[in-house]
mmCIF file with all atom_site columns, N, CA and C in Angstrom:
data_model
loop_
_atom_site.group_PDB
_atom_site.id
_atom_site.type_symbol
_atom_site.label_atom_id
_atom_site.label_alt_id
_atom_site.label_comp_id
_atom_site.label_asym_id
_atom_site.label_entity_id
_atom_site.label_seq_id
_atom_site.pdbx_PDB_ins_code
_atom_site.Cartn_x
_atom_site.Cartn_y
_atom_site.Cartn_z
_atom_site.occupancy
_atom_site.B_iso_or_equiv
_atom_site.pdbx_formal_charge
_atom_site.auth_seq_id
_atom_site.auth_comp_id
_atom_site.auth_asym_id
_atom_site.auth_atom_id
_atom_site.pdbx_PDB_model_num
ATOM 1   N N  . MET A 1 1  ? 86.308 79.127 185.657 1.00 80.00 ? 1  MET A N  1
ATOM 2   C CA . MET A 1 1  ? 86.179 79.810 184.395 1.00 80.00 ? 1  MET A CA 1
ATOM 3   C C  . MET A 1 1  ? 87.576 80.228 183.935 1.00 80.00 ? 1  MET A C  1
ATOM 4   N N  . GLU A 1 2  ? 87.873 79.917 182.697 1.00 84.00 ? 2  GLU A N  1
ATOM 5   C CA . GLU A 1 2  ? 89.192 80.202 182.144 1.00 84.00 ? 2  GLU A CA 1
ATOM 6   C C  . GLU A 1 2  ? 89.104 81.240 181.036 1.00 84.00 ? 2  GLU A C  1
ATOM 7   N N  . LEU A 1 3  ? 90.172 81.989 180.867 1.00 88.00 ? 3  LEU A N  1
ATOM 8   C CA . LEU A 1 3  ? 90.209 83.032 179.851 1.00 88.00 ? 3  LEU A CA 1
ATOM 9   C C  . LEU A 1 3  ? 90.001 82.455 178.450 1.00 88.00 ? 3  LEU A C  1
ATOM 10  N N  . LYS A 1 4  ? 90.525 81.252 178.207 1.00 89.00 ? 4  LYS A N  1
ATOM 11  C CA . LYS A 1 4  ? 90.357 80.665 176.878 1.00 89.00 ? 4  LYS A CA 1
ATOM 12  C C  . LYS A 1 4  ? 88.886 80.377 176.585 1.00 89.00 ? 4  LYS A C  1
ATOM 13  N N  . GLN A 1 5  ? 88.089 80.109 177.624 1.00 91.00 ? 5  GLN A N  1
ATOM 14  C CA . GLN A 1 5  ? 86.663 79.883 177.412 1.00 91.00 ? 5  GLN A CA 1
ATOM 15  C C  . GLN A 1 5  ? 85.984 81.152 176.900 1.00 91.00 ? 5  GLN A C  1
ATOM 16  N N  . PHE A 1 6  ? 86.407 82.307 177.407 1.00 91.00 ? 6  PHE A N  1
ATOM 17  C CA . PHE A 1 6  ? 85.885 83.578 176.917 1.00 91.00 ? 6  PHE A CA 1
ATOM 18  C C  . PHE A 1 6  ? 86.228 83.740 175.437 1.00 91.00 ? 6  PHE A C  1
ATOM 19  N N  . LYS A 1 7  ? 87.492 83.480 175.110 1.00 93.00 ? 7  LYS A N  1
ATOM 20  C CA . LYS A 1 7  ? 87.971 83.602 173.735 1.00 93.00 ? 7  LYS A CA 1
ATOM 21  C C  . LYS A 1 7  ? 87.196 82.655 172.808 1.00 93.00 ? 7  LYS A C  1
ATOM 22  N N  . TYR A 1 8  ? 87.023 81.424 173.228 1.00 93.00 ? 8  TYR A N  1
ATOM 23  C CA . TYR A 1 8  ? 86.294 80.444 172.431 1.00 93.00 ? 8  TYR A CA 1
ATOM 24  C C  . TYR A 1 8  ? 84.843 80.865 172.245 1.00 93.00 ? 8  TYR A C  1
ATOM 25  N N  . PHE A 1 9  ? 84.210 81.287 173.328 1.00 93.00 ? 9  PHE A N  1
ATOM 26  C CA . PHE A 1 9  ? 82.805 81.682 173.269 1.00 93.00 ? 9  PHE A CA 1
ATOM 27  C C  . PHE A 1 9  ? 82.611 82.857 172.304 1.00 93.00 ? 9  PHE A C  1
ATOM 28  N N  . ILE A 1 10 ? 83.450 83.871 172.418 1.00 94.00 ? 10 ILE A N  1
ATOM 29  C CA . ILE A 1 10 ? 83.354 85.043 171.542 1.00 94.00 ? 10 ILE A CA 1
ATOM 30  C C  . ILE A 1 10 ? 83.511 84.618 170.080 1.00 94.00 ? 10 ILE A C  1
ATOM 31  N N  . SER A 1 11 ? 84.481 83.783 169.801 1.00 95.00 ? 11 SER A N  1
ATOM 32  C CA . SER A 1 11 ? 84.722 83.333 168.437 1.00 95.00 ? 11 SER A CA 1
ATOM 33  C C  . SER A 1 11 ? 83.537 82.535 167.883 1.00 95.00 ? 11 SER A C  1
ATOM 34  N N  . ILE A 1 12 ? 82.940 81.695 168.700 1.00 95.00 ? 12 ILE A N  1
ATOM 35  C CA . ILE A 1 12 ? 81.786 80.903 168.263 1.00 95.00 ? 12 ILE A CA 1
ATOM 36  C C  . ILE A 1 12 ? 80.612 81.813 167.943 1.00 95.00 ? 12 ILE A C  1
ATOM 37  N N  . VAL A 1 13 ? 80.332 82.762 168.823 1.00 95.00 ? 13 VAL A N  1
ATOM 38  C CA . VAL A 1 13 ? 79.215 83.691 168.591 1.00 95.00 ? 13 VAL A CA 1
ATOM 39  C C  . VAL A 1 13 ? 79.457 84.496 167.321 1.00 95.00 ? 13 VAL A C  1
ATOM 40  N N  . GLU A 1 14 ? 80.658 85.026 167.156 1.00 94.00 ? 14 GLU A N  1
ATOM 41  C CA . GLU A 1 14 ? 80.960 85.875 166.002 1.00 94.00 ? 14 GLU A CA 1
ATOM 42  C C  . GLU A 1 14 ? 80.968 85.103 164.685 1.00 94.00 ? 14 GLU A C  1
ATOM 43  N N  . SER A 1 15 ? 81.378 83.851 164.715 1.00 94.00 ? 15 SER A N  1
ATOM 44  C CA . SER A 1 15 ? 81.405 83.065 163.477 1.00 94.00 ? 15 SER A CA 1
ATOM 45  C C  . SER A 1 15 ? 80.093 82.341 163.218 1.00 94.00 ? 15 SER A C  1
ATOM 46  N N  . GLY A 1 16 ? 79.299 82.155 164.254 1.00 93.00 ? 16 GLY A N  1
ATOM 47  C CA . GLY A 1 16 ? 77.981 81.524 164.079 1.00 93.00 ? 16 GLY A CA 1
ATOM 48  C C  . GLY A 1 16 ? 77.986 80.012 164.050 1.00 93.00 ? 16 GLY A C  1
ATOM 49  N N  . SER A 1 17 ? 79.160 79.410 164.254 1.00 92.00 ? 17 SER A N  1
ATOM 50  C CA . SER A 1 17 ? 79.213 77.944 164.285 1.00 92.00 ? 17 SER A CA 1
ATOM 51  C C  . SER A 1 17 ? 80.484 77.466 164.979 1.00 92.00 ? 17 SER A C  1
ATOM 52  N N  . PHE A 1 18 ? 80.394 76.257 165.493 1.00 92.00 ? 18 PHE A N  1
ATOM 53  C CA . PHE A 1 18 ? 81.560 75.644 166.123 1.00 92.00 ? 18 PHE A CA 1
ATOM 54  C C  . PHE A 1 18 ? 82.621 75.331 165.069 1.00 92.00 ? 18 PHE A C  1
ATOM 55  N N  . GLY A 1 19 ? 82.179 74.876 163.906 1.00 92.00 ? 19 GLY A N  1
ATOM 56  C CA . GLY A 1 19 ? 83.117 74.506 162.847 1.00 92.00 ? 19 GLY A CA 1
ATOM 57  C C  . GLY A 1 19 ? 83.967 75.666 162.373 1.00 92.00 ? 19 GLY A C  1
ATOM 58  N N  . LYS A 1 20 ? 83.328 76.805 162.099 1.00 94.00 ? 20 LYS A N  1
ATOM 59  C CA . LYS A 1 20 ? 84.066 77.986 161.647 1.00 94.00 ? 20 LYS A CA 1
ATOM 60  C C  . LYS A 1 20 ? 84.988 78.499 162.744 1.00 94.00 ? 20 LYS A C  1
ATOM 61  N N  . ALA A 1 21 ? 84.505 78.487 163.980 1.00 95.00 ? 21 ALA A N  1
ATOM 62  C CA . ALA A 1 21 ? 85.326 78.950 165.102 1.00 95.00 ? 21 ALA A CA 1
ATOM 63  C C  . ALA A 1 21 ? 86.534 78.036 165.300 1.00 95.00 ? 21 ALA A C  1
ATOM 64  N N  . SER A 1 22 ? 86.330 76.726 165.147 1.00 95.00 ? 22 SER A N  1
ATOM 65  C CA . SER A 1 22 ? 87.444 75.801 165.349 1.00 95.00 ? 22 SER A CA 1
ATOM 66  C C  . SER A 1 22 ? 88.537 76.018 164.308 1.00 95.00 ? 22 SER A C  1
ATOM 67  N N  . LYS A 1 23 ? 88.140 76.325 163.080 1.00 95.00 ? 23 LYS A N  1
ATOM 68  C CA . LYS A 1 23 ? 89.146 76.616 162.038 1.00 95.00 ? 23 LYS A CA 1
ATOM 69  C C  . LYS A 1 23 ? 89.875 77.912 162.344 1.00 95.00 ? 23 LYS A C  1
ATOM 70  N N  . LYS A 1 24 ? 89.122 78.930 162.761 1.00 94.00 ? 24 LYS A N  1
ATOM 71  C CA . LYS A 1 24 ? 89.716 80.228 163.070 1.00 94.00 ? 24 LYS A CA 1
ATOM 72  C C  . LYS A 1 24 ? 90.697 80.131 164.240 1.00 94.00 ? 24 LYS A C  1
ATOM 73  N N  . LEU A 1 25 ? 90.337 79.342 165.250 1.00 94.00 ? 25 LEU A N  1
ATOM 74  C CA . LEU A 1 25 ? 91.151 79.211 166.455 1.00 94.00 ? 25 LEU A CA 1
ATOM 75  C C  . LEU A 1 25 ? 92.194 78.105 166.364 1.00 94.00 ? 25 LEU A C  1
ATOM 76  N N  . ASP A 1 26 ? 92.074 77.265 165.323 1.00 94.00 ? 26 ASP A N  1
ATOM 77  C CA . ASP A 1 26 ? 92.938 76.097 165.156 1.00 94.00 ? 26 ASP A CA 1
ATOM 78  C C  . ASP A 1 26 ? 92.830 75.172 166.371 1.00 94.00 ? 26 ASP A C  1
ATOM 79  N N  . VAL A 1 27 ? 91.584 74.904 166.754 1.00 93.00 ? 27 VAL A N  1
ATOM 80  C CA . VAL A 1 27 ? 91.258 74.022 167.878 1.00 93.00 ? 27 VAL A CA 1
ATOM 81  C C  . VAL A 1 27 ? 90.188 73.061 167.381 1.00 93.00 ? 27 VAL A C  1
ATOM 82  N N  . GLY A 1 28 ? 90.230 71.838 167.830 1.00 93.00 ? 28 GLY A N  1
ATOM 83  C CA . GLY A 1 28 ? 89.236 70.856 167.422 1.00 93.00 ? 28 GLY A CA 1
ATOM 84  C C  . GLY A 1 28 ? 87.823 71.240 167.845 1.00 93.00 ? 28 GLY A C  1
ATOM 85  N N  . THR A 1 29 ? 86.853 70.878 167.008 1.00 92.00 ? 29 THR A N  1
ATOM 86  C CA . THR A 1 29 ? 85.452 71.181 167.308 1.00 92.00 ? 29 THR A CA 1
ATOM 87  C C  . THR A 1 29 ? 85.010 70.555 168.618 1.00 92.00 ? 29 THR A C  1
ATOM 88  N N  . SER A 1 30 ? 85.430 69.330 168.876 1.00 92.00 ? 30 SER A N  1
ATOM 89  C CA . SER A 1 30 ? 85.033 68.658 170.119 1.00 92.00 ? 30 SER A CA 1
ATOM 90  C C  . SER A 1 30 ? 85.636 69.362 171.338 1.00 92.00 ? 30 SER A C  1
ATOM 91  N N  . ALA A 1 31 ? 86.851 69.889 171.207 1.00 92.00 ? 31 ALA A N  1
ATOM 92  C CA . ALA A 1 31 ? 87.468 70.622 172.313 1.00 92.00 ? 31 ALA A CA 1
ATOM 93  C C  . ALA A 1 31 ? 86.691 71.904 172.602 1.00 92.00 ? 31 ALA A C  1
ATOM 94  N N  . LEU A 1 32 ? 86.259 72.592 171.542 1.00 92.00 ? 32 LEU A N  1
ATOM 95  C CA . LEU A 1 32 ? 85.444 73.794 171.725 1.00 92.00 ? 32 LEU A CA 1
ATOM 96  C C  . LEU A 1 32 ? 84.133 73.455 172.419 1.00 92.00 ? 32 LEU A C  1
ATOM 97  N N  . SER A 1 33 ? 83.496 72.421 171.943 1.00 92.00 ? 33 SER A N  1
ATOM 98  C CA . SER A 1 33 ? 82.219 72.002 172.514 1.00 92.00 ? 33 SER A CA 1
ATOM 99  C C  . SER A 1 33 ? 82.357 71.647 173.992 1.00 92.00 ? 33 SER A C  1
ATOM 100 N N  . GLN A 1 34 ? 83.416 70.943 174.331 1.00 94.00 ? 34 GLN A N  1
ATOM 101 C CA . GLN A 1 34 ? 83.657 70.570 175.734 1.00 94.00 ? 34 GLN A CA 1
ATOM 102 C C  . GLN A 1 34 ? 83.881 71.805 176.598 1.00 94.00 ? 34 GLN A C  1
ATOM 103 N N  . GLN A 1 35 ? 84.631 72.761 176.110 1.00 93.00 ? 35 GLN A N  1
ATOM 104 C CA . GLN A 1 35 ? 84.905 73.975 176.881 1.00 93.00 ? 35 GLN A CA 1
ATOM 105 C C  . GLN A 1 35 ? 83.637 74.808 177.078 1.00 93.00 ? 35 GLN A C  1
ATOM 106 N N  . ILE A 1 36 ? 82.802 74.889 176.052 1.00 94.00 ? 36 ILE A N  1
ATOM 107 C CA . ILE A 1 36 ? 81.554 75.650 176.177 1.00 94.00 ? 36 ILE A CA 1
ATOM 108 C C  . ILE A 1 36 ? 80.588 74.926 177.111 1.00 94.00 ? 36 ILE A C  1
ATOM 109 N N  . SER A 1 37 ? 80.531 73.612 177.031 1.00 94.00 ? 37 SER A N  1
ATOM 110 C CA . SER A 1 37 ? 79.688 72.847 177.956 1.00 94.00 ? 37 SER A CA 1
ATOM 111 C C  . SER A 1 37 ? 80.147 73.055 179.400 1.00 94.00 ? 37 SER A C  1
ATOM 112 N N  . LYS A 1 38 ? 81.456 73.058 179.595 1.00 94.00 ? 38 LYS A N  1
ATOM 113 C CA . LYS A 1 38 ? 82.021 73.294 180.928 1.00 94.00 ? 38 LYS A CA 1
ATOM 114 C C  . LYS A 1 38 ? 81.655 74.696 181.420 1.00 94.00 ? 38 LYS A C  1
ATOM 115 N N  . LEU A 1 39 ? 81.754 75.677 180.536 1.00 93.00 ? 39 LEU A N  1
ATOM 116 C CA . LEU A 1 39 ? 81.404 77.051 180.883 1.00 93.00 ? 39 LEU A CA 1
ATOM 117 C C  . LEU A 1 39 ? 79.922 77.157 181.243 1.00 93.00 ? 39 LEU A C  1
ATOM 118 N N  . GLU A 1 40 ? 79.069 76.528 180.442 1.00 94.00 ? 40 GLU A N  1
ATOM 119 C CA . GLU A 1 40 ? 77.630 76.544 180.718 1.00 94.00 ? 40 GLU A CA 1
ATOM 120 C C  . GLU A 1 40 ? 77.321 75.856 182.049 1.00 94.00 ? 40 GLU A C  1
ATOM 121 N N  . ASP A 1 41 ? 78.024 74.782 182.343 1.00 95.00 ? 41 ASP A N  1
ATOM 122 C CA . ASP A 1 41 ? 77.835 74.100 183.636 1.00 95.00 ? 41 ASP A CA 1
ATOM 123 C C  . ASP A 1 41 ? 78.245 75.010 184.791 1.00 95.00 ? 41 ASP A C  1
ATOM 124 N N  . GLU A 1 42 ? 79.377 75.691 184.644 1.00 94.00 ? 42 GLU A N  1
ATOM 125 C CA . GLU A 1 42 ? 79.857 76.580 185.698 1.00 94.00 ? 42 GLU A CA 1
ATOM 126 C C  . GLU A 1 42 ? 78.896 77.734 185.949 1.00 94.00 ? 42 GLU A C  1
ATOM 127 N N  . LEU A 1 43 ? 78.267 78.220 184.871 1.00 93.00 ? 43 LEU A N  1
ATOM 128 C CA . LEU A 1 43 ? 77.335 79.339 184.988 1.00 93.00 ? 43 LEU A CA 1
ATOM 129 C C  . LEU A 1 43 ? 75.898 78.879 185.252 1.00 93.00 ? 43 LEU A C  1
ATOM 130 N N  . SER A 1 44 ? 75.682 77.574 185.165 1.00 94.00 ? 44 SER A N  1
ATOM 131 C CA . SER A 1 44 ? 74.355 76.980 185.364 1.00 94.00 ? 44 SER A CA 1
ATOM 132 C C  . SER A 1 44 ? 73.299 77.577 184.442 1.00 94.00 ? 44 SER A C  1
ATOM 133 N N  . THR A 1 45 ? 73.701 77.836 183.208 1.00 93.00 ? 45 THR A N  1
ATOM 134 C CA . THR A 1 45 ? 72.756 78.352 182.220 1.00 93.00 ? 45 THR A CA 1
ATOM 135 C C  . THR A 1 45 ? 73.230 78.016 180.810 1.00 93.00 ? 45 THR A C  1
ATOM 136 N N  . ARG A 1 46 ? 72.285 77.913 179.895 1.00 95.00 ? 46 ARG A N  1
ATOM 137 C CA . ARG A 1 46 ? 72.591 77.646 178.495 1.00 95.00 ? 46 ARG A CA 1
ATOM 138 C C  . ARG A 1 46 ? 72.966 78.969 177.835 1.00 95.00 ? 46 ARG A C  1
ATOM 139 N N  . LEU A 1 47 ? 74.117 79.006 177.177 1.00 95.00 ? 47 LEU A N  1
ATOM 140 C CA . LEU A 1 47 ? 74.590 80.221 176.525 1.00 95.00 ? 47 LEU A CA 1
ATOM 141 C C  . LEU A 1 47 ? 74.340 80.232 175.024 1.00 95.00 ? 47 LEU A C  1
ATOM 142 N N  . LEU A 1 48 ? 74.327 79.034 174.429 1.00 94.00 ? 48 LEU A N  1
ATOM 143 C CA . LEU A 1 48 ? 74.165 78.925 172.978 1.00 94.00 ? 48 LEU A CA 1
ATOM 144 C C  . LEU A 1 48 ? 73.022 77.991 172.619 1.00 94.00 ? 48 LEU A C  1
ATOM 145 N N  . GLN A 1 49 ? 72.266 78.397 171.607 1.00 93.00 ? 49 GLN A N  1
ATOM 146 C CA . GLN A 1 49 ? 71.220 77.543 171.057 1.00 93.00 ? 49 GLN A CA 1
ATOM 147 C C  . GLN A 1 49 ? 71.800 76.889 169.817 1.00 93.00 ? 49 GLN A C  1
ATOM 148 N N  . ARG A 1 50 ? 71.953 75.590 169.870 1.00 90.00 ? 50 ARG A N  1
ATOM 149 C CA . ARG A 1 50 ? 72.533 74.859 168.751 1.00 90.00 ? 50 ARG A CA 1
ATOM 150 C C  . ARG A 1 50 ? 71.415 74.401 167.811 1.00 90.00 ? 50 ARG A C  1
ATOM 151 N N  . ASN A 1 51 ? 71.650 74.543 166.486 1.00 87.00 ? 51 ASN A N  1
ATOM 152 C CA . ASN A 1 51 ? 70.689 74.065 165.502 1.00 87.00 ? 51 ASN A CA 1
ATOM 153 C C  . ASN A 1 51 ? 71.438 73.646 164.246 1.00 87.00 ? 51 ASN A C  1
ATOM 154 N N  . THR A 1 52 ? 70.706 73.207 163.248 1.00 86.00 ? 52 THR A N  1
ATOM 155 C CA . THR A 1 52 ? 71.357 72.689 162.039 1.00 86.00 ? 52 THR A CA 1
ATOM 156 C C  . THR A 1 52 ? 72.089 73.768 161.250 1.00 86.00 ? 52 THR A C  1
ATOM 157 N N  . GLN A 1 53 ? 71.690 75.030 161.405 1.00 86.00 ? 53 GLN A N  1
ATOM 158 C CA . GLN A 1 53 ? 72.356 76.121 160.696 1.00 86.00 ? 53 GLN A CA 1
ATOM 159 C C  . GLN A 1 53 ? 73.577 76.660 161.443 1.00 86.00 ? 53 GLN A C  1
ATOM 160 N N  . GLY A 1 54 ? 73.774 76.264 162.675 1.00 87.00 ? 54 GLY A N  1
ATOM 161 C CA . GLY A 1 54 ? 74.892 76.745 163.472 1.00 87.00 ? 54 GLY A CA 1
ATOM 162 C C  . GLY A 1 54 ? 74.458 77.016 164.894 1.00 87.00 ? 54 GLY A C  1
ATOM 163 N N  . VAL A 1 55 ? 74.906 78.122 165.454 1.00 93.00 ? 55 VAL A N  1
ATOM 164 C CA . VAL A 1 55 ? 74.543 78.471 166.823 1.00 93.00 ? 55 VAL A CA 1
ATOM 165 C C  . VAL A 1 55 ? 74.137 79.941 166.901 1.00 93.00 ? 55 VAL A C  1
ATOM 166 N N  . THR A 1 56 ? 73.263 80.228 167.837 1.00 93.00 ? 56 THR A N  1
ATOM 167 C CA . THR A 1 56 ? 72.897 81.599 168.159 1.00 93.00 ? 56 THR A CA 1
ATOM 168 C C  . THR A 1 56 ? 72.921 81.732 169.672 1.00 93.00 ? 56 THR A C  1
ATOM 169 N N  . PRO A 1 57 ? 73.298 82.887 170.172 1.00 94.00 ? 57 PRO A N  1
ATOM 170 C CA . PRO A 1 57 ? 73.318 83.050 171.622 1.00 94.00 ? 57 PRO A CA 1
ATOM 171 C C  . PRO A 1 57 ? 71.899 83.129 172.193 1.00 94.00 ? 57 PRO A C  1
ATOM 172 N N  . THR A 1 58 ? 71.716 82.545 173.344 1.00 94.00 ? 58 THR A N  1
ATOM 173 C CA . THR A 1 58 ? 70.470 82.684 174.085 1.00 94.00 ? 58 THR A CA 1
ATOM 174 C C  . THR A 1 58 ? 70.470 84.099 174.686 1.00 94.00 ? 58 THR A C  1
ATOM 175 N N  . PRO A 1 59 ? 69.378 84.539 175.284 1.00 95.00 ? 59 PRO A N  1
ATOM 176 C CA . PRO A 1 59 ? 69.415 85.854 175.944 1.00 95.00 ? 59 PRO A CA 1
ATOM 177 C C  . PRO A 1 59 ? 70.543 85.938 176.987 1.00 95.00 ? 59 PRO A C  1
ATOM 178 N N  . ALA A 1 60 ? 70.732 84.877 177.753 1.00 94.00 ? 60 ALA A N  1
ATOM 179 C CA . ALA A 1 60 ? 71.829 84.849 178.731 1.00 94.00 ? 60 ALA A CA 1
ATOM 180 C C  . ALA A 1 60 ? 73.175 84.858 178.007 1.00 94.00 ? 60 ALA A C  1
ATOM 181 N N  . GLY A 1 61 ? 73.255 84.145 176.881 1.00 93.00 ? 61 GLY A N  1
ATOM 182 C CA . GLY A 1 61 ? 74.482 84.106 176.095 1.00 93.00 ? 61 GLY A CA 1
ATOM 183 C C  . GLY A 1 61 ? 74.822 85.458 175.503 1.00 93.00 ? 61 GLY A C  1
ATOM 184 N N  . LEU A 1 62 ? 73.805 86.201 175.073 1.00 93.00 ? 62 LEU A N  1
ATOM 185 C CA . LEU A 1 62 ? 74.034 87.532 174.530 1.00 93.00 ? 62 LEU A CA 1
ATOM 186 C C  . LEU A 1 62 ? 74.564 88.475 175.607 1.00 93.00 ? 62 LEU A C  1
ATOM 187 N N  . ALA A 1 63 ? 73.992 88.393 176.801 1.00 93.00 ? 63 ALA A N  1
ATOM 188 C CA . ALA A 1 63 ? 74.472 89.218 177.919 1.00 93.00 ? 63 ALA A CA 1
ATOM 189 C C  . ALA A 1 63 ? 75.904 88.834 178.280 1.00 93.00 ? 63 ALA A C  1
ATOM 190 N N  . PHE A 1 64 ? 76.192 87.521 178.296 1.00 92.00 ? 64 PHE A N  1
ATOM 191 C CA . PHE A 1 64 ? 77.551 87.055 178.609 1.00 92.00 ? 64 PHE A CA 1
ATOM 192 C C  . PHE A 1 64 ? 78.530 87.498 177.528 1.00 92.00 ? 64 PHE A C  1
ATOM 193 N N  . TYR A 1 65 ? 78.098 87.459 176.272 1.00 92.00 ? 65 TYR A N  1
ATOM 194 C CA . TYR A 1 65 ? 78.939 87.881 175.144 1.00 92.00 ? 65 TYR A CA 1
ATOM 195 C C  . TYR A 1 65 ? 79.366 89.337 175.318 1.00 92.00 ? 65 TYR A C  1
ATOM 196 N N  . LYS A 1 66 ? 78.426 90.194 175.660 1.00 91.00 ? 66 LYS A N  1
ATOM 197 C CA . LYS A 1 66 ? 78.741 91.614 175.851 1.00 91.00 ? 66 LYS A CA 1
ATOM 198 C C  . LYS A 1 66 ? 79.752 91.806 176.966 1.00 91.00 ? 66 LYS A C  1
ATOM 199 N N  . GLN A 1 67 ? 79.627 91.054 178.048 1.00 88.00 ? 67 GLN A N  1
ATOM 200 C CA . GLN A 1 67 ? 80.573 91.147 179.158 1.00 88.00 ? 67 GLN A CA 1
ATOM 201 C C  . GLN A 1 67 ? 81.928 90.518 178.781 1.00 88.00 ? 67 GLN A C  1
ATOM 202 N N  . ALA A 1 68 ? 81.886 89.407 178.065 1.00 87.00 ? 68 ALA A N  1
ATOM 203 C CA . ALA A 1 68 ? 83.120 88.718 177.667 1.00 87.00 ? 68 ALA A CA 1
ATOM 204 C C  . ALA A 1 68 ? 83.975 89.595 176.759 1.00 87.00 ? 68 ALA A C  1
ATOM 205 N N  . GLN A 1 69 ? 83.347 90.406 175.926 1.00 84.00 ? 69 GLN A N  1
ATOM 206 C CA . GLN A 1 69 ? 84.097 91.296 175.041 1.00 84.00 ? 69 GLN A CA 1
ATOM 207 C C  . GLN A 1 69 ? 84.908 92.308 175.848 1.00 84.00 ? 69 GLN A C  1
ATOM 208 N N  . LEU A 1 70 ? 84.429 92.677 177.012 1.00 84.00 ? 70 LEU A N  1
ATOM 209 C CA . LEU A 1 70 ? 85.129 93.636 177.855 1.00 84.00 ? 70 LEU A CA 1
ATOM 210 C C  . LEU A 1 70 ? 86.366 93.043 178.527 1.00 84.00 ? 70 LEU A C  1
ATOM 211 N N  . VAL A 1 71 ? 86.338 91.728 178.682 1.00 78.00 ? 71 VAL A N  1
ATOM 212 C CA . VAL A 1 71 ? 87.465 91.039 179.317 1.00 78.00 ? 71 VAL A CA 1
ATOM 213 C C  . VAL A 1 71 ? 88.575 90.946 178.300 1.00 78.00 ? 71 VAL A C  1
#
């Protein structure tokens, strides 16, 4: 788990989409997606629910978001 993954995850949750977060962070959308997938694999749980309107945190993602903000 890397610190940048925390930063990326927080930005995605707060902006509600990978696209908006990628612009805010000046990082490619595919790079964000890869880092979040890697984070989800490391934690063995889904953190974000992806849909056509953007993303919302799962219950596990919401708990992780609250902890990530403290880091």
